[in-house]
Amino acid sequence: MKQIVKIGTRQSPLALWQAYYVRDAIKQYFPEVGVEIVKIVSAGDKHLKTPLAKIGGKGLFLKELETALLENEVDIAVHSMKDVTVHLPEGLHIPVICDREDPRDAFVSNHYASLAELPEGAQVGTCSLRRKSQIAAKYPHLQLIDLRGNVNTRLGRLDTGDFDAIILAAAGLIRLEFNERIAAYIEPEEILPAVGQGAVGIECRQGDTDVEQVIAALHHPQTAERVQAERAANEKLGGGCHVPVAAHAILSDSEINFRALVASVDGQTVLQCEHTAPRGQARELGERAALELIEQGADGILYAVYDDHGS
């Protein structure tokens, strides 16, 4: 049994919440194991004024953490699964997916109750191409403006009047106890969530059985099944974390219902599909949905995004 587990994490309030959540869970199952939090500054945190899509996407949040893992500076890294790249570095894997929080997006505004209430020209803050494309498709009269920074920073900019509304992941607001700031939860029928949104994953070195033994109890199979379908679709599409791809899986007792979407950034083209499969076929379901979207022309949309952003 591992005596001390070092958790690598970014220093944002939400990243620290995730790290402390994992720390506390480990201590609950293995009180004899020591847990140390190692704070690491990521490239994504160093360039907050530049849209993520311009500088390589959300994978920038992982690079330093994964380097620390590979160099044995930490034993595990804790990630929001919506930030995790399609392919992991050789020697690393994510054996544990924790119980998912609400995967929906949240509408946050001090003056309006929903996206539908926003007037012509209202300024909406988000840096997500996925959100921008879907909002542009449904609400072309709104002005979409890049907004980066941690949750507190984004809420602060809303409060100083820089925006009429901002769109954030509901999970982050709930975890940081900002529930009261949510004016409305945005249902998946209006804006389909990001791949893995609301789920926390634990990454470690392959073959590190001592660490895997400590973290195994945190694994939530139902969440893992949903995230597997969503990530399989994204992988088949050749997508990353910074492209207008959305996916959302829901489980029943016997089936997985899966919806996926690819949209042009301007919202002029929105490709969607929905499929259902028996439980246990998450990867196949995600891949099938991706192939349907490719047949509809998704690859052309994604190539254009990569060309525009130099990816």
PDB file of C-alpha atoms in Angstrom:
ATOM      1  CA  MET A   1       0.000   0.000   0.000  1.00  0.00           C
ATOM      2  CA  LYS A   2       1.279   3.477  -0.915  1.00  0.00           C
ATOM      3  CA  GLN A   3       2.211   5.399   2.243  1.00  0.00           C
ATOM      4  CA  ILE A   4       2.093   8.931   0.785  1.00  0.00           C
ATOM      5  CA  VAL A   5       0.186   9.983  -2.328  1.00  0.00           C
ATOM      6  CA  LYS A   6       1.176  13.245  -4.013  1.00  0.00           C
ATOM      7  CA  ILE A   7      -1.654  14.930  -5.938  1.00  0.00           C
ATOM      8  CA  GLY A   8      -0.674  17.306  -8.731  1.00  0.00           C
ATOM      9  CA  THR A   9      -3.125  20.113  -9.387  1.00  0.00           C
ATOM     10  CA  ARG A  10      -3.481  23.517 -10.975  1.00  0.00           C
ATOM     11  CA  GLN A  11      -3.896  26.416  -8.571  1.00  0.00           C
ATOM     12  CA  SER A  12      -7.310  27.720  -9.605  1.00  0.00           C
ATOM     13  CA  PRO A  13     -10.035  27.489  -6.933  1.00  0.00           C
ATOM     14  CA  LEU A  14     -11.917  24.862  -8.935  1.00  0.00           C
ATOM     15  CA  ALA A  15      -8.838  22.739  -9.587  1.00  0.00           C
ATOM     16  CA  LEU A  16      -7.994  22.888  -5.889  1.00  0.00           C
ATOM     17  CA  TRP A  17     -11.564  21.880  -5.014  1.00  0.00           C
ATOM     18  CA  GLN A  18     -11.113  18.790  -7.194  1.00  0.00           C
ATOM     19  CA  ALA A  19      -7.774  17.944  -5.601  1.00  0.00           C
ATOM     20  CA  TYR A  20      -9.141  18.344  -2.071  1.00  0.00           C
ATOM     21  CA  TYR A  21     -12.174  16.253  -3.024  1.00  0.00           C
ATOM     22  CA  VAL A  22      -9.884  13.413  -4.087  1.00  0.00           C
ATOM     23  CA  ARG A  23      -7.658  13.890  -1.045  1.00  0.00           C
ATOM     24  CA  ASP A  24     -10.614  13.681   1.335  1.00  0.00           C
ATOM     25  CA  ALA A  25     -11.997  10.605  -0.428  1.00  0.00           C
ATOM     26  CA  ILE A  26      -8.647   8.829  -0.199  1.00  0.00           C
ATOM     27  CA  LYS A  27      -8.437   9.668   3.514  1.00  0.00           C
ATOM     28  CA  GLN A  28     -11.954   8.354   4.009  1.00  0.00           C
ATOM     29  CA  TYR A  29     -11.086   4.954   2.517  1.00  0.00           C
ATOM     30  CA  PHE A  30      -7.466   4.812   3.668  1.00  0.00           C
ATOM     31  CA  PRO A  31      -6.956   6.994   6.761  1.00  0.00           C
ATOM     32  CA  GLU A  32      -3.446   5.588   7.197  1.00  0.00           C
ATOM     33  CA  VAL A  33      -2.313   6.986   3.815  1.00  0.00           C
ATOM     34  CA  GLY A  34      -0.736  10.422   3.791  1.00  0.00           C
ATOM     35  CA  VAL A  35      -1.855  12.791   1.021  1.00  0.00           C
ATOM     36  CA  GLU A  36       0.120  15.810  -0.197  1.00  0.00           C
ATOM     37  CA  ILE A  37      -1.197  18.500  -2.550  1.00  0.00           C
ATOM     38  CA  VAL A  38       1.398  19.715  -5.081  1.00  0.00           C
ATOM     39  CA  LYS A  39       0.360  22.955  -6.814  1.00  0.00           C
ATOM     40  CA  ILE A  40       1.591  23.426 -10.376  1.00  0.00           C
ATOM     41  CA  VAL A  41       1.191  26.409 -12.717  1.00  0.00           C
ATOM     42  CA  SER A  42       0.040  25.329 -16.182  1.00  0.00           C
ATOM     43  CA  ALA A  43       0.651  27.027 -19.519  1.00  0.00           C
ATOM     44  CA  GLY A  44      -3.095  27.579 -19.829  1.00  0.00           C
ATOM     45  CA  ASP A  45      -3.026  29.627 -16.646  1.00  0.00           C
ATOM     46  CA  LYS A  46      -0.125  31.770 -17.872  1.00  0.00           C
ATOM     47  CA  HIS A  47      -1.900  33.103 -20.976  1.00  0.00           C
ATOM     48  CA  LEU A  48      -5.317  34.179 -19.737  1.00  0.00           C
ATOM     49  CA  LYS A  49      -5.759  36.993 -22.264  1.00  0.00           C
ATOM     50  CA  THR A  50      -5.540  34.706 -25.297  1.00  0.00           C
ATOM     51  CA  PRO A  51      -8.447  32.483 -26.399  1.00  0.00           C
ATOM     52  CA  LEU A  52      -7.623  28.835 -25.717  1.00  0.00           C
ATOM     53  CA  ALA A  53      -8.318  27.817 -29.292  1.00  0.00           C
ATOM     54  CA  LYS A  54      -5.540  30.174 -30.415  1.00  0.00           C
ATOM     55  CA  ILE A  55      -2.864  28.714 -28.139  1.00  0.00           C
ATOM     56  CA  GLY A  56      -3.513  24.999 -28.336  1.00  0.00           C
ATOM     57  CA  GLY A  57      -6.728  24.353 -26.444  1.00  0.00           C
ATOM     58  CA  LYS A  58      -7.412  23.082 -22.978  1.00  0.00           C
ATOM     59  CA  GLY A  59      -4.642  20.518 -23.229  1.00  0.00           C
ATOM     60  CA  LEU A  60      -2.425  23.364 -22.026  1.00  0.00           C
ATOM     61  CA  PHE A  61      -3.955  22.843 -18.589  1.00  0.00           C
ATOM     62  CA  LEU A  62      -2.628  19.277 -18.510  1.00  0.00           C
ATOM     63  CA  LYS A  63       0.888  19.481 -19.914  1.00  0.00           C
ATOM     64  CA  GLU A  64       2.800  20.416 -16.770  1.00  0.00           C
ATOM     65  CA  LEU A  65       0.749  18.063 -14.619  1.00  0.00           C
ATOM     66  CA  GLU A  66       1.484  15.160 -16.943  1.00  0.00           C
ATOM     67  CA  THR A  67       5.174  16.071 -17.046  1.00  0.00           C
ATOM     68  CA  ALA A  68       5.214  15.987 -13.248  1.00  0.00           C
ATOM     69  CA  LEU A  69       3.614  12.527 -13.358  1.00  0.00           C
ATOM     70  CA  LEU A  70       6.113  11.180 -15.874  1.00  0.00           C
ATOM     71  CA  GLU A  71       9.025  12.582 -13.840  1.00  0.00           C
ATOM     72  CA  ASN A  72       7.667  11.035 -10.606  1.00  0.00           C
ATOM     73  CA  GLU A  73       7.184  14.420  -8.960  1.00  0.00           C
ATOM     74  CA  VAL A  74       3.549  13.531  -8.239  1.00  0.00           C
ATOM     75  CA  ASP A  75       1.637  10.254  -8.092  1.00  0.00           C
ATOM     76  CA  ILE A  76      -1.708  11.337  -9.496  1.00  0.00           C
ATOM     77  CA  ALA A  77      -3.143  14.315 -11.348  1.00  0.00           C
ATOM     78  CA  VAL A  78      -6.774  15.355 -10.960  1.00  0.00           C
ATOM     79  CA  HIS A  79      -8.540  16.740 -14.030  1.00  0.00           C
ATOM     80  CA  SER A  80     -11.886  18.018 -15.150  1.00  0.00           C
ATOM     81  CA  MET A  81     -12.599  15.480 -17.889  1.00  0.00           C
ATOM     82  CA  LYS A  82     -13.800  18.171 -20.281  1.00  0.00           C
ATOM     83  CA  ASP A  83     -10.211  19.493 -20.308  1.00  0.00           C
ATOM     84  CA  VAL A  84      -8.573  16.137 -21.011  1.00  0.00           C
ATOM     85  CA  THR A  85      -7.100  15.622 -24.472  1.00  0.00           C
ATOM     86  CA  VAL A  86      -8.240  12.735 -26.664  1.00  0.00           C
ATOM     87  CA  HIS A  87      -4.843  11.014 -26.480  1.00  0.00           C
ATOM     88  CA  LEU A  88      -2.786  10.756 -23.295  1.00  0.00           C
ATOM     89  CA  PRO A  89       1.020  10.696 -23.183  1.00  0.00           C
ATOM     90  CA  GLU A  90       2.610   7.260 -23.392  1.00  0.00           C
ATOM     91  CA  GLY A  91       2.879   5.718 -19.957  1.00  0.00           C
ATOM     92  CA  LEU A  92      -0.131   7.503 -18.455  1.00  0.00           C
ATOM     93  CA  HIS A  93      -3.796   6.540 -18.138  1.00  0.00           C
ATOM     94  CA  ILE A  94      -6.990   7.542 -16.332  1.00  0.00           C
ATOM     95  CA  PRO A  95      -8.238   4.468 -14.465  1.00  0.00           C
ATOM     96  CA  VAL A  96     -10.664   6.367 -12.242  1.00  0.00           C
ATOM     97  CA  ILE A  97     -13.613   8.599 -13.128  1.00  0.00           C
ATOM     98  CA  CYS A  98     -15.411  10.035 -10.109  1.00  0.00           C
ATOM     99  CA  ASP A  99     -19.158  10.491  -9.681  1.00  0.00           C
ATOM    100  CA  ARG A 100     -20.395  13.156 -12.079  1.00  0.00           C
ATOM    101  CA  GLU A 101     -21.803  16.512 -11.024  1.00  0.00           C
ATOM    102  CA  ASP A 102     -24.471  18.257 -13.135  1.00  0.00           C
ATOM    103  CA  PRO A 103     -23.106  18.265 -16.722  1.00  0.00           C
ATOM    104  CA  ARG A 104     -25.247  21.167 -17.958  1.00  0.00           C
ATOM    105  CA  ASP A 105     -24.121  24.694 -18.762  1.00  0.00           C
ATOM    106  CA  ALA A 106     -25.361  27.539 -16.581  1.00  0.00           C
ATOM    107  CA  PHE A 107     -26.668  30.959 -17.588  1.00  0.00           C
ATOM    108  CA  VAL A 108     -25.344  33.610 -15.210  1.00  0.00           C
ATOM    109  CA  SER A 109     -26.639  37.176 -15.286  1.00  0.00           C
ATOM    110  CA  ASN A 110     -27.478  39.909 -12.810  1.00  0.00           C
ATOM    111  CA  HIS A 111     -30.313  41.310 -14.928  1.00  0.00           C
ATOM    112  CA  TYR A 112     -31.742  38.581 -17.159  1.00  0.00           C
ATOM    113  CA  ALA A 113     -33.304  35.194 -16.440  1.00  0.00           C
ATOM    114  CA  SER A 114     -32.258  33.270 -19.558  1.00  0.00           C
ATOM    115  CA  LEU A 115     -30.597  33.459 -22.953  1.00  0.00           C
ATOM    116  CA  ALA A 116     -34.023  33.945 -24.530  1.00  0.00           C
ATOM    117  CA  GLU A 117     -34.539  37.133 -22.506  1.00  0.00           C
ATOM    118  CA  LEU A 118     -31.358  38.849 -23.667  1.00  0.00           C
ATOM    119  CA  PRO A 119     -32.018  41.848 -25.955  1.00  0.00           C
ATOM    120  CA  GLU A 120     -30.484  42.593 -29.348  1.00  0.00           C
ATOM    121  CA  GLY A 121     -26.730  43.153 -29.068  1.00  0.00           C
ATOM    122  CA  ALA A 122     -26.430  41.880 -25.500  1.00  0.00           C
ATOM    123  CA  GLN A 123     -22.857  40.890 -24.647  1.00  0.00           C
ATOM    124  CA  VAL A 124     -22.388  37.263 -23.620  1.00  0.00           C
ATOM    125  CA  GLY A 125     -19.049  36.095 -22.262  1.00  0.00           C
ATOM    126  CA  THR A 126     -17.631  32.680 -23.107  1.00  0.00           C
ATOM    127  CA  CYS A 127     -14.408  31.374 -24.606  1.00  0.00           C
ATOM    128  CA  SER A 128     -15.873  28.014 -25.619  1.00  0.00           C
ATOM    129  CA  LEU A 129     -16.295  27.467 -29.358  1.00  0.00           C
ATOM    130  CA  ARG A 130     -18.860  24.786 -28.492  1.00  0.00           C
ATOM    131  CA  ARG A 131     -21.015  27.301 -26.609  1.00  0.00           C
ATOM    132  CA  LYS A 132     -20.439  30.084 -29.124  1.00  0.00           C
ATOM    133  CA  SER A 133     -21.545  27.985 -32.074  1.00  0.00           C
ATOM    134  CA  GLN A 134     -24.735  26.773 -30.426  1.00  0.00           C
ATOM    135  CA  ILE A 135     -25.676  30.204 -29.068  1.00  0.00           C
ATOM    136  CA  ALA A 136     -24.977  31.816 -32.442  1.00  0.00           C
ATOM    137  CA  ALA A 137     -27.262  29.279 -34.109  1.00  0.00           C
ATOM    138  CA  LYS A 138     -30.204  29.942 -31.786  1.00  0.00           C
ATOM    139  CA  TYR A 139     -29.612  33.585 -30.833  1.00  0.00           C
ATOM    140  CA  PRO A 140     -27.824  35.301 -33.742  1.00  0.00           C
ATOM    141  CA  HIS A 141     -28.732  38.733 -32.335  1.00  0.00           C
ATOM    142  CA  LEU A 142     -26.366  38.298 -29.371  1.00  0.00           C
ATOM    143  CA  GLN A 143     -22.762  39.490 -29.244  1.00  0.00           C
ATOM    144  CA  LEU A 144     -20.372  36.722 -28.136  1.00  0.00           C
ATOM    145  CA  ILE A 145     -17.162  37.900 -26.483  1.00  0.00           C
ATOM    146  CA  ASP A 146     -14.159  35.900 -25.282  1.00  0.00           C
ATOM    147  CA  LEU A 147     -13.983  35.455 -21.522  1.00  0.00           C
ATOM    148  CA  ARG A 148     -11.247  33.485 -19.765  1.00  0.00           C
ATOM    149  CA  GLY A 149      -9.957  33.152 -16.226  1.00  0.00           C
ATOM    150  CA  ASN A 150     -11.091  31.148 -13.237  1.00  0.00           C
ATOM    151  CA  VAL A 151     -14.704  31.147 -12.060  1.00  0.00           C
ATOM    152  CA  ASN A 152     -14.156  33.982  -9.578  1.00  0.00           C
ATOM    153  CA  THR A 153     -12.516  36.141 -12.237  1.00  0.00           C
ATOM    154  CA  ARG A 154     -15.341  35.580 -14.699  1.00  0.00           C
ATOM    155  CA  LEU A 155     -18.013  36.358 -12.130  1.00  0.00           C
ATOM    156  CA  GLY A 156     -16.091  39.501 -11.196  1.00  0.00           C
ATOM    157  CA  ARG A 157     -16.081  40.728 -14.787  1.00  0.00           C
ATOM    158  CA  LEU A 158     -19.826  40.132 -15.003  1.00  0.00           C
ATOM    159  CA  ASP A 159     -20.351  42.102 -11.791  1.00  0.00           C
ATOM    160  CA  THR A 160     -18.312  45.060 -13.028  1.00  0.00           C
ATOM    161  CA  GLY A 161     -20.562  45.326 -16.085  1.00  0.00           C
ATOM    162  CA  ASP A 162     -18.276  43.925 -18.783  1.00  0.00           C
ATOM    163  CA  PHE A 163     -21.012  41.503 -19.853  1.00  0.00           C
ATOM    164  CA  ASP A 164     -24.772  41.202 -19.763  1.00  0.00           C
ATOM    165  CA  ALA A 165     -24.432  37.469 -19.122  1.00  0.00           C
ATOM    166  CA  ILE A 166     -21.820  34.745 -19.028  1.00  0.00           C
ATOM    167  CA  ILE A 167     -22.042  31.001 -19.621  1.00  0.00           C
ATOM    168  CA  LEU A 168     -20.236  28.652 -17.247  1.00  0.00           C
ATOM    169  CA  ALA A 169     -20.302  24.950 -16.416  1.00  0.00           C
ATOM    170  CA  ALA A 170     -22.926  24.359 -13.749  1.00  0.00           C
ATOM    171  CA  ALA A 171     -20.644  21.823 -12.055  1.00  0.00           C
ATOM    172  CA  GLY A 172     -17.968  24.409 -11.292  1.00  0.00           C
ATOM    173  CA  LEU A 173     -20.445  26.845  -9.797  1.00  0.00           C
ATOM    174  CA  ILE A 174     -22.024  24.128  -7.673  1.00  0.00           C
ATOM    175  CA  ARG A 175     -18.684  22.866  -6.397  1.00  0.00           C
ATOM    176  CA  LEU A 176     -17.511  26.355  -5.451  1.00  0.00           C
ATOM    177  CA  GLU A 177     -20.877  27.043  -3.750  1.00  0.00           C
ATOM    178  CA  PHE A 178     -21.940  29.698  -6.244  1.00  0.00           C
ATOM    179  CA  ASN A 179     -25.293  28.009  -6.848  1.00  0.00           C
ATOM    180  CA  GLU A 180     -27.139  31.244  -6.165  1.00  0.00           C
ATOM    181  CA  ARG A 181     -25.388  32.887  -9.128  1.00  0.00           C
ATOM    182  CA  ILE A 182     -27.080  30.506 -11.572  1.00  0.00           C
ATOM    183  CA  ALA A 183     -29.993  32.353 -13.170  1.00  0.00           C
ATOM    184  CA  ALA A 184     -30.948  29.294 -15.212  1.00  0.00           C
ATOM    185  CA  TYR A 185     -29.652  25.837 -15.998  1.00  0.00           C
ATOM    186  CA  ILE A 186     -29.335  25.400 -19.764  1.00  0.00           C
ATOM    187  CA  GLU A 187     -30.880  22.121 -20.806  1.00  0.00           C
ATOM    188  CA  PRO A 188     -28.975  19.881 -23.254  1.00  0.00           C
ATOM    189  CA  GLU A 189     -31.744  20.433 -25.803  1.00  0.00           C
ATOM    190  CA  GLU A 190     -30.692  24.092 -25.971  1.00  0.00           C
ATOM    191  CA  ILE A 191     -26.913  23.799 -25.565  1.00  0.00           C
ATOM    192  CA  LEU A 192     -25.431  20.310 -25.639  1.00  0.00           C
ATOM    193  CA  PRO A 193     -22.705  19.978 -22.969  1.00  0.00           C
ATOM    194  CA  ALA A 194     -19.007  19.427 -23.502  1.00  0.00           C
ATOM    195  CA  VAL A 195     -17.503  15.951 -23.625  1.00  0.00           C
ATOM    196  CA  GLY A 196     -16.927  14.839 -20.031  1.00  0.00           C
ATOM    197  CA  GLN A 197     -18.338  18.015 -18.490  1.00  0.00           C
ATOM    198  CA  GLY A 198     -18.972  17.674 -14.758  1.00  0.00           C
ATOM    199  CA  ALA A 199     -16.783  14.571 -14.367  1.00  0.00           C
ATOM    200  CA  VAL A 200     -13.454  14.444 -12.518  1.00  0.00           C
ATOM    201  CA  GLY A 201     -10.788  11.996 -13.662  1.00  0.00           C
ATOM    202  CA  ILE A 202      -7.676  10.750 -11.878  1.00  0.00           C
ATOM    203  CA  GLU A 203      -4.587  10.212 -14.037  1.00  0.00           C
ATOM    204  CA  CYS A 204      -1.582   8.157 -12.984  1.00  0.00           C
ATOM    205  CA  ARG A 205       1.333   6.174 -14.386  1.00  0.00           C
ATOM    206  CA  GLN A 206       0.457   2.880 -16.053  1.00  0.00           C
ATOM    207  CA  GLY A 207       1.548  -0.058 -13.934  1.00  0.00           C
ATOM    208  CA  ASP A 208       1.641   1.919 -10.679  1.00  0.00           C
ATOM    209  CA  THR A 209      -0.422  -0.681  -8.845  1.00  0.00           C
ATOM    210  CA  ASP A 210       0.159   0.831  -5.396  1.00  0.00           C
ATOM    211  CA  VAL A 211      -1.424   4.109  -6.481  1.00  0.00           C
ATOM    212  CA  GLU A 212      -4.198   2.398  -8.417  1.00  0.00           C
ATOM    213  CA  GLN A 213      -5.099   0.404  -5.305  1.00  0.00           C
ATOM    214  CA  VAL A 214      -5.513   3.626  -3.313  1.00  0.00           C
ATOM    215  CA  ILE A 215      -7.686   5.454  -5.851  1.00  0.00           C
ATOM    216  CA  ALA A 216      -9.791   2.518  -7.103  1.00  0.00           C
ATOM    217  CA  ALA A 217     -12.561   3.102  -4.558  1.00  0.00           C
ATOM    218  CA  LEU A 218     -13.261   6.544  -6.065  1.00  0.00           C
ATOM    219  CA  HIS A 219     -14.259   5.063  -9.418  1.00  0.00           C
ATOM    220  CA  HIS A 220     -17.908   5.539 -10.444  1.00  0.00           C
ATOM    221  CA  PRO A 221     -18.746   3.001 -13.187  1.00  0.00           C
ATOM    222  CA  GLN A 222     -21.909   4.756 -14.406  1.00  0.00           C
ATOM    223  CA  THR A 223     -20.114   8.052 -14.908  1.00  0.00           C
ATOM    224  CA  ALA A 224     -17.204   6.252 -16.563  1.00  0.00           C
ATOM    225  CA  GLU A 225     -19.590   4.601 -19.022  1.00  0.00           C
ATOM    226  CA  ARG A 226     -21.132   7.930 -19.984  1.00  0.00           C
ATOM    227  CA  VAL A 227     -17.754   9.628 -20.354  1.00  0.00           C
ATOM    228  CA  GLN A 228     -16.417   6.705 -22.398  1.00  0.00           C
ATOM    229  CA  ALA A 229     -19.181   7.180 -24.979  1.00  0.00           C
ATOM    230  CA  GLU A 230     -18.602  10.922 -25.133  1.00  0.00           C
ATOM    231  CA  ARG A 231     -14.830  10.649 -25.449  1.00  0.00           C
ATOM    232  CA  ALA A 232     -15.103   7.871 -28.046  1.00  0.00           C
ATOM    233  CA  ALA A 233     -17.177  10.149 -30.254  1.00  0.00           C
ATOM    234  CA  ASN A 234     -14.706  12.988 -29.846  1.00  0.00           C
ATOM    235  CA  GLU A 235     -11.764  10.709 -30.617  1.00  0.00           C
ATOM    236  CA  LYS A 236     -13.419   9.326 -33.750  1.00  0.00           C
ATOM    237  CA  LEU A 237     -14.143  12.872 -34.903  1.00  0.00           C
ATOM    238  CA  GLY A 238     -10.495  13.790 -34.401  1.00  0.00           C
ATOM    239  CA  GLY A 239     -11.671  16.536 -32.079  1.00  0.00           C
ATOM    240  CA  GLY A 240      -9.868  18.162 -29.206  1.00  0.00           C
ATOM    241  CA  CYS A 241     -10.977  20.132 -26.175  1.00  0.00           C
ATOM    242  CA  HIS A 242     -11.246  23.435 -28.044  1.00  0.00           C
ATOM    243  CA  VAL A 243     -13.436  22.594 -31.037  1.00  0.00           C
ATOM    244  CA  PRO A 244     -17.219  22.985 -31.438  1.00  0.00           C
ATOM    245  CA  VAL A 245     -17.968  19.363 -30.538  1.00  0.00           C
ATOM    246  CA  ALA A 246     -20.574  18.429 -27.930  1.00  0.00           C
ATOM    247  CA  ALA A 247     -21.729  15.072 -26.606  1.00  0.00           C
ATOM    248  CA  HIS A 248     -24.013  13.905 -23.840  1.00  0.00           C
ATOM    249  CA  ALA A 249     -24.789  10.376 -22.654  1.00  0.00           C
ATOM    250  CA  ILE A 250     -27.613   9.346 -20.327  1.00  0.00           C
ATOM    251  CA  LEU A 251     -28.032   5.903 -18.767  1.00  0.00           C
ATOM    252  CA  SER A 252     -31.156   3.925 -18.023  1.00  0.00           C
ATOM    253  CA  ASP A 253     -31.211   0.471 -16.461  1.00  0.00           C
ATOM    254  CA  SER A 254     -30.567  -1.243 -19.771  1.00  0.00           C
ATOM    255  CA  GLU A 255     -29.644   1.409 -22.340  1.00  0.00           C
ATOM    256  CA  ILE A 256     -27.387   4.350 -23.129  1.00  0.00           C
ATOM    257  CA  ASN A 257     -28.979   7.287 -24.888  1.00  0.00           C
ATOM    258  CA  PHE A 258     -26.413   9.399 -26.687  1.00  0.00           C
ATOM    259  CA  ARG A 259     -26.541  12.740 -28.463  1.00  0.00           C
ATOM    260  CA  ALA A 260     -23.671  14.417 -30.281  1.00  0.00           C
ATOM    261  CA  LEU A 261     -23.198  17.661 -32.183  1.00  0.00           C
ATOM    262  CA  VAL A 262     -20.669  19.421 -34.384  1.00  0.00           C
ATOM    263  CA  ALA A 263     -21.258  23.029 -35.419  1.00  0.00           C
ATOM    264  CA  SER A 264     -19.508  25.754 -37.346  1.00  0.00           C
ATOM    265  CA  VAL A 265     -18.247  28.527 -35.099  1.00  0.00           C
ATOM    266  CA  ASP A 266     -20.647  31.051 -36.649  1.00  0.00           C
ATOM    267  CA  GLY A 267     -23.598  28.766 -35.937  1.00  0.00           C
ATOM    268  CA  GLN A 268     -24.613  28.627 -39.596  1.00  0.00           C
ATOM    269  CA  THR A 269     -24.215  24.855 -39.745  1.00  0.00           C
ATOM    270  CA  VAL A 270     -25.240  22.565 -36.886  1.00  0.00           C
ATOM    271  CA  LEU A 271     -24.956  18.789 -37.338  1.00  0.00           C
ATOM    272  CA  GLN A 272     -26.627  16.556 -34.763  1.00  0.00           C
ATOM    273  CA  CYS A 273     -27.432  12.913 -34.181  1.00  0.00           C
ATOM    274  CA  GLU A 274     -28.964  10.732 -31.490  1.00  0.00           C
ATOM    275  CA  HIS A 275     -28.496   7.012 -30.900  1.00  0.00           C
ATOM    276  CA  THR A 276     -29.368   4.409 -28.285  1.00  0.00           C
ATOM    277  CA  ALA A 277     -27.547   1.173 -27.480  1.00  0.00           C
ATOM    278  CA  PRO A 278     -27.569  -1.501 -24.789  1.00  0.00           C
ATOM    279  CA  ARG A 279     -25.466  -0.830 -21.690  1.00  0.00           C
ATOM    280  CA  GLY A 280     -21.887  -2.002 -22.105  1.00  0.00           C
ATOM    281  CA  GLN A 281     -21.550  -0.633 -25.633  1.00  0.00           C
ATOM    282  CA  ALA A 282     -20.472   2.903 -24.770  1.00  0.00           C
ATOM    283  CA  ARG A 283     -17.438   3.099 -27.025  1.00  0.00           C
ATOM    284  CA  GLU A 284     -19.221   1.570 -29.996  1.00  0.00           C
ATOM    285  CA  LEU A 285     -22.145   3.948 -29.515  1.00  0.00           C
ATOM    286  CA  GLY A 286     -19.919   7.020 -29.431  1.00  0.00           C
ATOM    287  CA  GLU A 287     -18.035   5.913 -32.518  1.00  0.00           C
ATOM    288  CA  ARG A 288     -21.267   5.191 -34.398  1.00  0.00           C
ATOM    289  CA  ALA A 289     -22.553   8.679 -33.637  1.00  0.00           C
ATOM    290  CA  ALA A 290     -19.270  10.224 -34.770  1.00  0.00           C
ATOM    291  CA  LEU A 291     -19.385   8.341 -38.064  1.00  0.00           C
ATOM    292  CA  GLU A 292     -22.889   9.632 -38.714  1.00  0.00           C
ATOM    293  CA  LEU A 293     -21.733  13.197 -38.064  1.00  0.00           C
ATOM    294  CA  ILE A 294     -18.777  12.677 -40.405  1.00  0.00           C
ATOM    295  CA  GLU A 295     -21.185  11.484 -43.088  1.00  0.00           C
ATOM    296  CA  GLN A 296     -23.123  14.721 -42.548  1.00  0.00           C
ATOM    297  CA  GLY A 297     -19.945  16.770 -43.122  1.00  0.00           C
ATOM    298  CA  ALA A 298     -18.460  17.188 -39.639  1.00  0.00           C
ATOM    299  CA  ASP A 299     -14.902  16.644 -40.847  1.00  0.00           C
ATOM    300  CA  GLY A 300     -15.120  19.700 -43.110  1.00  0.00           C
ATOM    301  CA  ILE A 301     -16.309  21.877 -40.228  1.00  0.00           C
ATOM    302  CA  LEU A 302     -13.528  20.676 -37.929  1.00  0.00           C
ATOM    303  CA  TYR A 303     -10.823  21.090 -40.582  1.00  0.00           C
ATOM    304  CA  ALA A 304     -11.953  24.687 -41.014  1.00  0.00           C
ATOM    305  CA  VAL A 305     -11.695  25.287 -37.265  1.00  0.00           C
ATOM    306  CA  TYR A 306      -8.181  23.846 -37.165  1.00  0.00           C
ATOM    307  CA  ASP A 307      -7.142  25.983 -40.137  1.00  0.00           C
ATOM    308  CA  ASP A 308      -8.553  29.137 -38.533  1.00  0.00           C
ATOM    309  CA  HIS A 309      -6.767  28.533 -35.269  1.00  0.00           C
ATOM    310  CA  GLY A 310      -3.541  27.089 -36.544  1.00  0.00           C
ATOM    311  CA  SER A 311      -4.113  23.740 -34.888  1.00  0.00           C
TER     312      SER A 311
END
